[in-house]
Amino acid sequence: MTIRNIDSTLSLAILGRISMHPMSGYDVRKVFLSTAWKTFSSSPGAIYPALKRLETAGFIKGTVEKKDTLRPRKIYLLTEKGREALVEYLSRPLTREDIIWRLDIISLRFAFMDKLLEKERIFSFLQKLGTEIDSYLRILAEENMRLKKNMSFCGWAAFQLGVENLKTYARWAKRIQNELGKEEGDK
Amino acid sequence: MTIRNIDSTLSLAILGRISMHPMSGYDVRKVFLSTAWKTFSSSPGAIYPALKRLETAGFIKGTVEKKDTLRPRKIYLLTEKGREALVEYLSRPLTREDIIWRLDIISLRFAFMDKLLEKERIFSFLQKLGTEIDSYLRILAEENMRLKKNMSFCGWAAFQLGVENLKTYARWAKRIQNELGKEEGDK
DNA sequence: TGCAGCATGTAACCTGTTACATGATTAG
DNA sequence: CTAATCATGTAACAGGTTACATGCTGCA
């Protein structure tokens, strides 16, 4: 059983939003246009083709409202196959490559975990995030020492920003792990 | 006098690296493959076409070493036009859009400012970065209050990460402004 | 009546990914 | 001699951007 892949960050964001609540392409656009999800493209030329691909892959299913009108509103629902694909994607173990090339996707992945992964998995995701960042930071520290003298001030400062950024992610991971632990008592 | 634009993040990174030191396509690849600049694509299918576009635009000029061999080494130099284009690009006033959609480009822009912009401009870039982030953070805080109750735990946490990230940038900007001020005395 | 917002879509173009291709030089 | 590294490139494909296109609905 080969599940075709989620083919882009945008597709992941759309699929995730639909997993939270069924919605139309226009609804997705509104979210990406007017909320903190602004980072994603709200252009119809990106969203409608992405929805079509997700439907072709069998991850979502559109049902038409107002069939009579010329431009009916199509509401998309997550299918079982789509749920499986999302779970599989979110469960993938974090790698150093994720830290280097896809750091921005991490918070996106995390945002959808609530109803799709068990608490244990969410916890270990955060754990792995922390350790991966720490090990990469060690490599960067070595590189920093080697290059320090040849670097220009601005080059050095930009490097520092990258480091601070990673540290912020690591701090966040630890904090959220804590809060997740606390929640245990609530139930 | 219309200067054709730097057409992608990768082109900016390449042009910037060449502005620091003349180099061949292979040299660029090595930097993007093995240093903290790993975030950028080191694939030949991305770099060589980008170099060609930069040369066509007149921003860089390739001179061939070892003409006799079949695969000569081509060293690229920044042209005057290229320097102007870079200066123009780096001088562009930061906007909220830069904060929302191009946050990652900020450190890249900054890394090349040393030899291309006067200290005054570098300083005001950092200043603007701080104020833009602060004003966007206020909007996010409002949104946070409005949505807090309907949000899932993971959704809320992901949102928090975004906020922490922006705060890191703002802190960095203030710190570097300080250090830039201190440097004044050195000269 | 006219304008803003609802709602979906297509087409040209551009950049980056993946995979392939070529051949020289150097170290073991 | 052979493997790794130097060194440059192309071609098919995929996804996003920009701009265009269509027509409905509700409100002032």
Short mmCIF file of C-alpha atoms (C1' of nucleotides) in Angstrom, two decimals, chain C, chain D:
data_model
loop_
_atom_site.label_atom_id
_atom_site.label_comp_id
_atom_site.label_asym_id
_atom_site.label_seq_id
_atom_site.Cartn_x
_atom_site.Cartn_y
_atom_site.Cartn_z
"C1'" DT C 1 -26.97 51.00 -10.23
"C1'" DG C 2 -22.68 49.89 -8.97
"C1'" DC C 3 -19.26 48.05 -6.04
"C1'" DA C 4 -17.28 44.90 -2.78
"C1'" DG C 5 -16.93 40.35 -1.65
"C1'" DC C 6 -18.02 35.41 -2.81
"C1'" DA C 7 -16.17 31.61 -5.52
"C1'" DT C 8 -13.62 28.93 -8.89
"C1'" DG C 9 -10.63 28.39 -12.30
"C1'" DT C 10 -6.84 28.67 -16.45
"C1'" DA C 11 -2.41 29.86 -18.91
"C1'" DA C 12 2.20 31.64 -19.52
"C1'" DC C 13 6.19 31.91 -17.32
"C1'" DC C 14 9.97 31.11 -14.06
"C1'" DT C 15 12.79 28.70 -10.72
"C1'" DG C 16 14.39 24.66 -8.48
"C1'" DT C 17 14.66 19.36 -8.24
"C1'" DT C 18 16.21 15.14 -9.91
"C1'" DA C 19 18.77 12.60 -12.75
"C1'" DC C 20 21.82 12.17 -16.33
"C1'" DA C 21 26.15 13.20 -19.04
"C1'" DT C 22 30.96 14.31 -19.97
"C1'" DG C 23 35.73 14.30 -19.20
"C1'" DA C 24 40.16 15.91 -16.53
"C1'" DT C 25 43.16 15.51 -12.63
"C1'" DT C 26 45.08 13.75 -8.44
"C1'" DA C 27 45.90 10.54 -4.59
"C1'" DG C 28 46.42 5.91 -2.97
"C1'" DC D 1 44.66 1.45 -12.23
"C1'" DT D 2 40.91 3.05 -10.08
"C1'" DA D 3 38.34 5.88 -7.20
"C1'" DA D 4 37.40 10.42 -5.61
"C1'" DT D 5 37.24 14.96 -6.65
"C1'" DC D 6 37.38 18.73 -9.95
"C1'" DA D 7 34.27 21.09 -13.14
"C1'" DT D 8 30.42 22.27 -16.13
"C1'" DG D 9 26.40 21.47 -18.10
"C1'" DT D 10 21.41 19.73 -20.00
"C1'" DA D 11 16.53 17.94 -19.94
"C1'" DA D 12 12.17 16.54 -17.99
"C1'" DC D 13 9.29 17.69 -14.62
"C1'" DA D 14 6.83 20.01 -10.78
"C1'" DG D 15 5.14 23.76 -8.14
"C1'" DG D 16 4.32 28.78 -7.36
"C1'" DT D 17 3.60 33.58 -9.27
"C1'" DT D 18 1.21 36.74 -11.89
"C1'" DA D 19 -2.37 37.99 -14.47
"C1'" DC D 20 -6.53 37.09 -16.55
"C1'" DA D 21 -11.44 35.35 -16.79
"C1'" DT D 22 -16.12 34.41 -15.29
"C1'" DG D 23 -20.31 35.22 -12.91
"C1'" DC D 24 -23.14 35.40 -8.58
"C1'" DT D 25 -24.87 37.79 -4.22
"C1'" DG D 26 -25.81 41.30 -0.98
"C1'" DC D 27 -25.64 45.90 0.32
"C1'" DA D 28 -25.74 51.04 0.04
#
